Amino acid sequence: MTPTELAPRFFVAVAVILIFCKIVAWLLGKVGQPPVVSEMLAGVLLGPSLLGLLLPGVQAALFPPALYPVLYVVGQVGLVLFMFQAGYAFTAHRVTRLAGTAGAVSLAGVTVPLLLGVLLVVAAGDAVDIRPAGVSIGVSAVFVGVALAITAFPMLARIITERGLAGTRFGSLSLASGAIDDMVAWILLAVVLAFASGAVLPAVVTVGGAILFGLAAWLFGRRVAAAVLRLAEPARMIGMVGLLFLVAFYTDEIGLYAVFGAFVVGAVMPHGVAADRIVETLTPVASALFLPLFFTFSGLRTEFGLLGDPAVLLFALACVTVAIAGKFGACWGAARLRGEPQDVALRVGALMNARGLMQLIALNVGLEAGIVNASLFTVLVLVALVTTLMTTPMLSWLDRRRPVAVPDPVLVG
């Protein structure tokens, strides 16, 4: 399709995506699910799993293959803006005397699901078609392990903020643990992709680039962001978006991916009226317009019809079980071993168990790299949906069974 033919298709597709996401969000909002969960589910329903199954002609006309790269690029813009806001929100909450416990929870929350995922794939062997041709079982096993180890930090931050839990012990602990968890998981994913390519250089570039980036952010990040914030409008907004996209480009190029760089830019940006205004301007655009396009892009590549294969379905159920037992169980256990009360440990486990958006990003990265096939993609999307959908109901159930005091909300700015 030519660009002039593709443009009107894009506009129609975006209108359909946004309207459908709003309908699903309205329906799921009645049972307490956050908008991000609704958008995940809506994206899957617009793909071959439902719309393509019931009305294949309509689905093909709305989302021709030529449209996929456009949805991917525009969705990436939404991810970058959303992660920028997540980083800024993370540093809005002061986390004190939690380093040891957060480190223990994060270590357990990465290590246990990673090992269980590896063991599951090795045990399944060639009995399940989850590996593209030419990909070793070791690469597939570690990729699944990393995917199960990921926590949906942006959604976790959103749930904590929306429910007024930012000042609670378990809210602060979950935010700190989730940030460490995702940083480690992204680095592990980059290493897996490097090994899958059969080249040592990409892994060296990722590790070296990450160290260089970390030092630069630590030494100069806050000063650079503060200098941009001192600019007058509209130069301030242009400068911040330019800085954000340049950092996203760098982290993408070294294999840490754009979302990680965007989170760091938000985390180092000094809080104040000017910064609040930038975040308040960019976040609604990202959440309402761009982010649903990423979910739809992921949904278009998810085929739940593949679960009709008994072997794939059994593997999917095993993956869901391992994911919940590994993440929820490990984080709960680590928190208890560190002396946290049962009420805190259970809520930390529930929050850390959600994979959501971050697992979808990892899956798309793996699919683009050729180490994930359609069956494994669908299985892990199911894991992301189940673990994310269960988070809010579990927290509500815990609130009824084991209520804890929630502090009054504090305005940050």
CSV table of C-alpha atoms in Angstrom, one decimal:
chain,number,residue,atom,x,y,z
A,1,MET,CA,0.0,0.0,0.0
A,2,THR,CA,1.2,3.5,-0.8
A,3,PRO,CA,1.4,6.1,2.0
A,4,THR,CA,-1.7,7.9,0.5
A,5,GLU,CA,-3.6,4.7,0.7
A,6,LEU,CA,-2.4,3.8,4.2
A,7,ALA,CA,-3.2,7.2,5.8
A,8,PRO,CA,-7.0,6.9,5.7
A,9,ARG,CA,-6.8,3.2,6.9
A,10,PHE,CA,-4.7,4.5,9.8
A,11,PHE,CA,-7.3,7.1,10.8
A,12,VAL,CA,-10.1,4.6,10.7
A,13,ALA,CA,-8.1,2.0,12.6
A,14,VAL,CA,-7.3,4.5,15.3
A,15,ALA,CA,-10.9,5.6,15.7
A,16,VAL,CA,-12.0,2.0,16.0
A,17,ILE,CA,-9.3,1.2,18.5
A,18,LEU,CA,-10.0,4.2,20.8
A,19,ILE,CA,-13.8,3.7,20.8
A,20,PHE,CA,-13.5,0.0,21.5
A,21,CYS,CA,-10.9,0.5,24.3
A,22,LYS,CA,-13.3,3.0,25.9
A,23,ILE,CA,-16.2,0.5,25.8
A,24,VAL,CA,-14.1,-2.3,27.3
A,25,ALA,CA,-12.7,0.1,29.9
A,26,TRP,CA,-16.2,1.2,30.9
A,27,LEU,CA,-17.3,-2.4,31.3
A,28,LEU,CA,-14.3,-3.6,33.2
A,29,GLY,CA,-14.2,-0.4,35.3
A,30,LYS,CA,-17.5,-1.6,36.9
A,31,VAL,CA,-15.5,-4.5,38.4
A,32,GLY,CA,-12.6,-2.2,39.5
A,33,GLN,CA,-10.1,-3.0,36.7
A,34,PRO,CA,-7.7,-0.1,35.7
A,35,PRO,CA,-7.8,1.3,32.2
A,36,VAL,CA,-4.5,-0.4,31.3
A,37,VAL,CA,-6.0,-3.8,31.8
A,38,SER,CA,-9.0,-2.9,29.7
A,39,GLU,CA,-6.7,-1.8,26.8
A,40,MET,CA,-4.7,-5.0,27.0
A,41,LEU,CA,-7.9,-7.1,26.7
A,42,ALA,CA,-9.4,-4.8,24.0
A,43,GLY,CA,-6.2,-5.2,21.9
A,44,VAL,CA,-6.5,-9.0,22.0
A,45,LEU,CA,-10.2,-8.9,21.1
A,46,LEU,CA,-9.5,-6.8,18.0
A,47,GLY,CA,-7.0,-9.3,16.8
A,48,PRO,CA,-7.5,-12.8,15.2
A,49,SER,CA,-8.6,-14.2,18.6
A,50,LEU,CA,-12.1,-12.7,18.3
A,51,LEU,CA,-12.7,-10.2,15.6
A,52,GLY,CA,-10.6,-12.2,13.1
A,53,LEU,CA,-12.4,-15.3,14.1
A,54,LEU,CA,-16.0,-13.9,13.8
A,55,LEU,CA,-15.5,-11.3,11.0
A,56,PRO,CA,-12.2,-12.1,9.3
A,57,GLY,CA,-13.0,-9.8,6.3
A,58,VAL,CA,-13.7,-6.9,8.6
A,59,GLN,CA,-10.5,-7.5,10.7
A,60,ALA,CA,-8.4,-7.7,7.5
A,61,ALA,CA,-9.9,-4.5,6.1
A,62,LEU,CA,-9.4,-2.6,9.4
A,63,PHE,CA,-5.9,-3.8,10.1
A,64,PRO,CA,-4.1,-4.7,6.8
A,65,PRO,CA,-0.5,-6.0,7.4
A,66,ALA,CA,0.9,-2.8,5.9
A,67,LEU,CA,-0.6,-1.0,8.9
A,68,TYR,CA,1.3,-3.0,11.5
A,69,PRO,CA,4.6,-1.0,11.3
A,70,VAL,CA,2.7,2.3,11.7
A,71,LEU,CA,0.9,1.0,14.7
A,72,TYR,CA,4.2,-0.2,16.2
A,73,VAL,CA,6.0,3.1,15.8
A,74,VAL,CA,3.1,5.2,17.1
A,75,GLY,CA,2.6,2.7,19.9
A,76,GLN,CA,6.3,3.2,20.8
A,77,VAL,CA,5.8,6.9,21.2
A,78,GLY,CA,3.0,6.1,23.7
A,79,LEU,CA,5.2,3.7,25.6
A,80,VAL,CA,8.0,6.2,25.9
A,81,LEU,CA,5.7,9.0,27.2
A,82,PHE,CA,4.0,6.6,29.6
A,83,MET,CA,7.3,5.3,31.1
A,84,PHE,CA,8.5,8.9,31.4
A,85,GLN,CA,5.4,9.6,33.6
A,86,ALA,CA,6.0,6.4,35.5
A,87,GLY,CA,9.6,7.4,36.4
A,88,TYR,CA,8.4,10.8,37.5
A,89,ALA,CA,5.7,9.3,39.7
A,90,PHE,CA,8.1,6.8,41.2
A,91,THR,CA,10.4,9.6,42.6
A,92,ALA,CA,7.4,11.5,43.9
A,93,HIS,CA,7.1,9.0,46.8
A,94,ARG,CA,9.9,9.0,49.3
A,95,VAL,CA,11.1,5.4,50.0
A,96,THR,CA,13.1,5.2,53.2
A,97,ARG,CA,14.6,2.3,55.2
A,98,LEU,CA,13.4,-0.2,52.5
A,99,ALA,CA,16.6,-0.8,50.5
A,100,GLY,CA,17.4,-4.2,52.1
A,101,THR,CA,13.8,-5.5,51.9
A,102,ALA,CA,13.2,-4.2,48.4
A,103,GLY,CA,16.4,-5.8,47.2
A,104,ALA,CA,15.5,-9.1,48.8
A,105,VAL,CA,11.9,-9.0,47.3
A,106,SER,CA,13.3,-8.1,43.9
A,107,LEU,CA,16.0,-10.8,44.0
A,108,ALA,CA,13.5,-13.5,44.9
A,109,GLY,CA,10.9,-12.1,42.4
A,110,VAL,CA,13.4,-12.4,39.5
A,111,THR,CA,15.3,-15.5,40.5
A,112,VAL,CA,12.5,-17.9,41.3
A,113,PRO,CA,10.3,-17.3,38.2
A,114,LEU,CA,13.3,-17.3,36.0
A,115,LEU,CA,14.4,-20.7,37.3
A,116,LEU,CA,10.9,-22.1,37.2
A,117,GLY,CA,10.4,-20.8,33.6
A,118,VAL,CA,13.7,-22.4,32.5
A,119,LEU,CA,12.8,-25.7,34.1
A,120,LEU,CA,9.3,-25.7,32.5
A,121,VAL,CA,10.6,-25.2,29.0
A,122,VAL,CA,13.4,-27.8,29.5
A,123,ALA,CA,10.9,-30.3,30.8
A,124,ALA,CA,8.5,-29.7,27.9
A,125,GLY,CA,11.4,-30.2,25.5
A,126,ASP,CA,10.1,-30.7,21.9
A,127,ALA,CA,6.7,-31.9,23.0
A,128,VAL,CA,5.3,-28.4,22.5
A,129,ASP,CA,5.8,-26.2,19.4
A,130,ILE,CA,7.1,-23.1,21.1
A,131,ARG,CA,10.4,-22.6,19.3
A,132,PRO,CA,11.1,-21.1,15.9
A,133,ALA,CA,13.4,-23.1,13.6
A,134,GLY,CA,17.0,-22.6,14.5
A,135,VAL,CA,16.4,-21.3,18.1
A,136,SER,CA,18.0,-23.5,20.7
A,137,ILE,CA,16.0,-24.8,23.7
A,138,GLY,CA,18.4,-22.9,26.0
A,139,VAL,CA,17.5,-19.5,24.4
A,140,SER,CA,13.8,-20.3,24.5
A,141,ALA,CA,14.0,-21.5,28.2
A,142,VAL,CA,15.9,-18.4,29.4
A,143,PHE,CA,13.5,-16.1,27.4
A,144,VAL,CA,10.5,-17.7,29.0
A,145,GLY,CA,12.1,-17.4,32.4
A,146,VAL,CA,12.9,-13.7,31.9
A,147,ALA,CA,9.3,-13.0,30.6
A,148,LEU,CA,7.9,-14.7,33.8
A,149,ALA,CA,10.3,-12.6,36.0
A,150,ILE,CA,9.1,-9.3,34.6
A,151,THR,CA,6.8,-7.1,36.8
A,152,ALA,CA,4.4,-4.6,35.2
A,153,PHE,CA,6.0,-1.6,37.0
A,154,PRO,CA,4.0,1.1,35.2
A,155,MET,CA,0.7,-0.6,36.0
A,156,LEU,CA,1.8,-1.3,39.5
A,157,ALA,CA,2.6,2.4,40.0
A,158,ARG,CA,-0.8,3.3,38.5
A,159,ILE,CA,-2.7,1.0,40.8
A,160,ILE,CA,-0.9,2.2,43.8
A,161,THR,CA,-1.5,5.9,42.9
A,162,GLU,CA,-5.2,5.4,41.9
A,163,ARG,CA,-6.0,3.5,45.1
A,164,GLY,CA,-4.2,6.0,47.3
A,165,LEU,CA,-1.6,3.5,48.5
A,166,ALA,CA,1.6,5.5,47.8
A,167,GLY,CA,2.2,6.3,51.5
A,168,THR,CA,1.7,2.7,52.7
A,169,ARG,CA,4.5,0.4,53.7
A,170,PHE,CA,3.5,-2.2,51.0
A,171,GLY,CA,2.9,0.5,48.4
A,172,SER,CA,6.4,2.0,48.8
A,173,LEU,CA,8.0,-1.5,49.1
A,174,SER,CA,6.3,-2.7,45.9
A,175,LEU,CA,7.3,0.4,43.9
A,176,ALA,CA,11.0,0.1,45.0
A,177,SER,CA,11.0,-3.7,44.3
A,178,GLY,CA,9.2,-3.4,41.0
A,179,ALA,CA,11.7,-0.8,39.7
A,180,ILE,CA,14.7,-2.9,40.6
A,181,ASP,CA,12.9,-6.0,39.2
A,182,ASP,CA,12.3,-4.5,35.8
A,183,MET,CA,15.7,-3.0,35.5
A,184,VAL,CA,17.3,-6.5,36.1
A,185,ALA,CA,14.8,-8.2,33.8
A,186,TRP,CA,15.5,-5.8,30.9
A,187,ILE,CA,19.3,-6.3,31.2
A,188,LEU,CA,18.8,-10.1,31.3
A,189,LEU,CA,16.5,-9.8,28.2
A,190,ALA,CA,19.2,-7.9,26.4
A,191,VAL,CA,21.8,-10.6,27.2
A,192,VAL,CA,19.4,-13.3,26.0
A,193,LEU,CA,18.9,-11.5,22.7
A,194,ALA,CA,22.6,-11.1,22.3
A,195,PHE,CA,23.3,-14.8,22.9
A,196,ALA,CA,20.4,-15.7,20.5
A,197,SER,CA,22.1,-13.7,17.8
A,198,GLY,CA,25.3,-15.8,18.3
A,199,ALA,CA,27.5,-12.7,18.7
A,200,VAL,CA,29.3,-11.6,21.8
A,201,LEU,CA,29.6,-7.9,20.7
A,202,PRO,CA,25.9,-7.1,21.3
A,203,ALA,CA,26.1,-8.3,24.9
A,204,VAL,CA,29.2,-6.2,25.5
A,205,VAL,CA,27.6,-3.2,23.9
A,206,THR,CA,24.5,-3.7,26.2
A,207,VAL,CA,26.4,-4.1,29.4
A,208,GLY,CA,28.9,-1.4,28.6
A,209,GLY,CA,26.3,1.0,27.3
A,210,ALA,CA,24.1,0.4,30.4
A,211,ILE,CA,27.0,1.2,32.7
A,212,LEU,CA,27.9,4.4,30.8
A,213,PHE,CA,24.2,5.4,30.8
A,214,GLY,CA,23.8,4.8,34.5
A,215,LEU,CA,26.9,6.9,35.3
A,216,ALA,CA,25.7,9.7,33.0
A,217,ALA,CA,22.2,9.7,34.5
A,218,TRP,CA,23.7,9.6,38.1
A,219,LEU,CA,26.2,12.4,37.5
A,220,PHE,CA,24.5,14.7,35.0
A,221,GLY,CA,20.9,13.6,34.5
A,222,ARG,CA,19.3,15.9,37.1
A,223,ARG,CA,21.4,18.9,36.1
A,224,VAL,CA,20.5,18.5,32.4
A,225,ALA,CA,16.8,18.0,33.2
A,226,ALA,CA,16.9,21.1,35.5
A,227,ALA,CA,18.5,23.2,32.8
A,228,VAL,CA,15.8,22.2,30.3
A,229,LEU,CA,13.1,23.1,32.9
A,230,ARG,CA,14.5,26.6,33.3
A,231,LEU,CA,13.8,27.3,29.6
A,232,ALA,CA,10.7,29.4,28.7
A,233,GLU,CA,7.7,27.9,27.0
A,234,PRO,CA,7.5,26.5,24.3
A,235,ALA,CA,11.2,25.8,24.4
A,236,ARG,CA,10.8,23.9,27.7
A,237,MET,CA,8.3,21.4,26.3
A,238,ILE,CA,10.3,21.0,23.1
A,239,GLY,CA,13.6,20.6,25.0
A,240,MET,CA,12.2,17.9,27.4
A,241,VAL,CA,10.6,15.9,24.6
A,242,GLY,CA,13.8,16.1,22.6
A,243,LEU,CA,15.8,15.0,25.6
A,244,LEU,CA,13.4,12.2,26.2
A,245,PHE,CA,13.5,10.9,22.6
A,246,LEU,CA,17.3,11.1,22.4
A,247,VAL,CA,17.7,9.1,25.6
A,248,ALA,CA,15.1,6.6,24.3
A,249,PHE,CA,17.1,6.3,21.1
A,250,TYR,CA,20.3,5.6,22.9
A,251,THR,CA,18.9,3.0,25.3
A,252,ASP,CA,17.1,1.3,22.3
A,253,GLU,CA,20.4,1.2,20.3
A,254,ILE,CA,22.4,-0.4,23.1
A,255,GLY,CA,19.7,-3.1,23.7
A,256,LEU,CA,18.1,-1.8,26.9
A,257,TYR,CA,15.1,-0.5,24.9
A,258,ALA,CA,13.4,2.9,24.7
A,259,VAL,CA,11.1,2.4,27.7
A,260,PHE,CA,14.0,2.0,30.1
A,261,GLY,CA,15.6,5.3,29.0
A,262,ALA,CA,12.3,7.1,29.2
A,263,PHE,CA,11.8,5.8,32.8
A,264,VAL,CA,15.2,7.1,33.8
A,265,VAL,CA,14.5,10.6,32.3
A,266,GLY,CA,11.3,10.8,34.4
A,267,ALA,CA,13.1,9.6,37.5
A,268,VAL,CA,15.9,12.2,37.3
A,269,MET,CA,13.7,15.1,36.5
A,270,PRO,CA,13.4,17.5,39.5
A,271,HIS,CA,9.9,17.9,40.9
A,272,GLY,CA,8.2,21.3,40.7
A,273,VAL,CA,5.5,23.3,39.0
A,274,ALA,CA,7.2,23.3,35.6
A,275,ALA,CA,7.9,19.5,35.6
A,276,ASP,CA,4.3,18.8,36.8
A,277,ARG,CA,2.9,20.8,33.9
A,278,ILE,CA,5.0,18.9,31.4
A,279,VAL,CA,3.9,15.5,32.8
A,280,GLU,CA,0.3,16.7,33.0
A,281,THR,CA,0.4,17.7,29.3
A,282,LEU,CA,2.1,14.6,27.9
A,283,THR,CA,0.5,11.9,30.0
A,284,PRO,CA,-3.1,12.2,28.8
A,285,VAL,CA,-1.9,12.1,25.2
A,286,ALA,CA,0.1,9.0,25.8
A,287,SER,CA,-2.6,7.2,27.8
A,288,ALA,CA,-5.6,8.2,25.7
A,289,LEU,CA,-4.2,8.1,22.2
A,290,PHE,CA,-0.9,6.3,21.7
A,291,LEU,CA,-0.8,3.6,24.3
A,292,PRO,CA,-4.0,1.7,23.1
A,293,LEU,CA,-2.3,1.4,19.7
A,294,PHE,CA,0.5,-0.6,21.2
A,295,PHE,CA,-1.9,-3.0,22.9
A,296,THR,CA,-3.8,-3.4,19.6
A,297,PHE,CA,-0.5,-4.1,17.8
A,298,SER,CA,0.2,-6.8,20.3
A,299,GLY,CA,-3.3,-8.2,20.1
A,300,LEU,CA,-3.1,-8.4,16.3
A,301,ARG,CA,-0.2,-10.9,16.8
A,302,THR,CA,-2.0,-13.0,19.5
A,303,GLU,CA,-4.0,-16.1,18.3
A,304,PHE,CA,-5.8,-17.8,21.1
A,305,GLY,CA,-7.0,-20.3,18.6
A,306,LEU,CA,-3.6,-21.9,18.9
A,307,LEU,CA,-4.6,-22.9,22.4
A,308,GLY,CA,-6.8,-25.5,20.7
A,309,ASP,CA,-3.7,-27.7,20.5
A,310,PRO,CA,-3.8,-29.7,23.7
A,311,ALA,CA,-0.1,-29.6,24.2
A,312,VAL,CA,0.0,-25.8,23.8
A,313,LEU,CA,-3.0,-25.4,26.1
A,314,LEU,CA,-1.4,-27.6,28.8
A,315,PHE,CA,1.9,-25.7,28.5
A,316,ALA,CA,-0.1,-22.4,28.8
A,317,LEU,CA,-1.8,-23.6,32.0
A,318,ALA,CA,1.6,-24.7,33.4
A,319,CYS,CA,3.1,-21.3,32.5
A,320,VAL,CA,0.3,-19.4,34.3
A,321,THR,CA,0.7,-21.6,37.4
A,322,VAL,CA,4.5,-21.3,37.4
A,323,ALA,CA,4.2,-17.5,36.9
A,324,ILE,CA,1.9,-17.0,39.9
A,325,ALA,CA,3.6,-19.4,42.2
A,326,GLY,CA,7.1,-18.1,41.3
A,327,LYS,CA,6.4,-14.3,41.5
A,328,PHE,CA,3.6,-14.1,44.1
A,329,GLY,CA,5.1,-16.9,46.2
A,330,ALA,CA,8.7,-15.7,46.0
A,331,CYS,CA,7.9,-12.0,46.8
A,332,TRP,CA,5.6,-12.9,49.6
A,333,GLY,CA,8.2,-15.3,51.1
A,334,ALA,CA,11.0,-12.8,50.8
A,335,ALA,CA,9.0,-10.1,52.5
A,336,ARG,CA,8.1,-12.4,55.3
A,337,LEU,CA,11.7,-13.5,55.8
A,338,ARG,CA,12.7,-9.8,56.0
A,339,GLY,CA,10.2,-9.5,58.9
A,340,GLU,CA,7.3,-7.8,57.1
A,341,PRO,CA,3.8,-8.4,58.5
A,342,GLN,CA,1.6,-10.9,56.7
A,343,ASP,CA,-0.7,-8.1,55.5
A,344,VAL,CA,2.2,-6.2,53.9
A,345,ALA,CA,3.8,-9.4,52.4
A,346,LEU,CA,0.5,-10.6,50.8
A,347,ARG,CA,-0.1,-7.2,49.1
A,348,VAL,CA,3.5,-7.0,47.9
A,349,GLY,CA,3.1,-10.4,46.3
A,350,ALA,CA,-0.2,-9.5,44.7
A,351,LEU,CA,1.2,-6.3,43.2
A,352,MET,CA,4.5,-7.8,42.0
A,353,ASN,CA,2.6,-10.7,40.3
A,354,ALA,CA,1.2,-8.5,37.6
A,355,ARG,CA,3.1,-8.7,34.3
A,356,GLY,CA,0.9,-6.5,32.1
A,357,LEU,CA,2.4,-4.0,29.8
A,358,MET,CA,6.0,-4.8,30.4
A,359,GLN,CA,5.6,-8.5,29.5
A,360,LEU,CA,3.9,-7.4,26.3
A,361,ILE,CA,6.9,-5.2,25.4
A,362,ALA,CA,9.3,-8.1,26.0
A,363,LEU,CA,7.2,-10.4,23.9
A,364,ASN,CA,7.1,-8.0,21.0
A,365,VAL,CA,10.9,-7.6,21.3
A,366,GLY,CA,11.4,-11.4,21.3
A,367,LEU,CA,9.0,-11.8,18.3
A,368,GLU,CA,10.9,-9.1,16.3
A,369,ALA,CA,14.2,-10.9,17.2
A,370,GLY,CA,12.9,-14.2,15.8
A,371,ILE,CA,13.2,-16.2,19.1
A,372,VAL,CA,9.4,-16.3,19.8
A,373,ASN,CA,6.9,-18.0,17.6
A,374,ALA,CA,3.1,-17.5,17.4
A,375,SER,CA,2.3,-20.2,20.0
A,376,LEU,CA,4.8,-19.0,22.6
A,377,PHE,CA,3.6,-15.4,22.0
A,378,THR,CA,0.0,-16.4,22.6
A,379,VAL,CA,0.9,-18.4,25.7
A,380,LEU,CA,2.8,-15.6,27.3
A,381,VAL,CA,0.1,-13.0,26.4
A,382,LEU,CA,-2.3,-15.3,28.3
A,383,VAL,CA,0.1,-15.2,31.3
A,384,ALA,CA,0.2,-11.4,31.1
A,385,LEU,CA,-3.6,-11.1,31.0
A,386,VAL,CA,-4.3,-13.6,33.8
A,387,THR,CA,-1.7,-12.2,36.2
A,388,THR,CA,-2.7,-8.6,35.5
A,389,LEU,CA,-6.5,-9.2,35.7
A,390,MET,CA,-6.2,-10.9,39.1
A,391,THR,CA,-4.2,-8.1,40.8
A,392,THR,CA,-7.1,-5.6,41.5
A,393,PRO,CA,-9.6,-8.3,42.7
A,394,MET,CA,-6.9,-9.9,44.9
A,395,LEU,CA,-6.1,-6.5,46.5
A,396,SER,CA,-9.9,-5.9,47.1
A,397,TRP,CA,-10.3,-9.3,48.6
A,398,LEU,CA,-7.3,-8.7,50.9
A,399,ASP,CA,-8.8,-5.3,51.9
A,400,ARG,CA,-12.0,-7.1,53.0
A,401,ARG,CA,-10.3,-10.0,54.8
A,402,ARG,CA,-7.2,-8.2,56.2
A,403,PRO,CA,-7.8,-4.4,56.2
A,404,VAL,CA,-4.8,-2.1,56.7
A,405,ALA,CA,-4.7,1.6,57.4
A,406,VAL,CA,-4.3,3.7,54.3
A,407,PRO,CA,-2.8,7.2,54.8
A,408,ASP,CA,-4.6,10.3,53.6
A,409,PRO,CA,-3.4,11.2,50.1
A,410,VAL,CA,-0.6,13.8,50.0
A,411,LEU,CA,-0.3,16.2,47.1
A,412,VAL,CA,3.1,16.2,45.5
A,413,GLY,CA,4.3,19.1,43.5
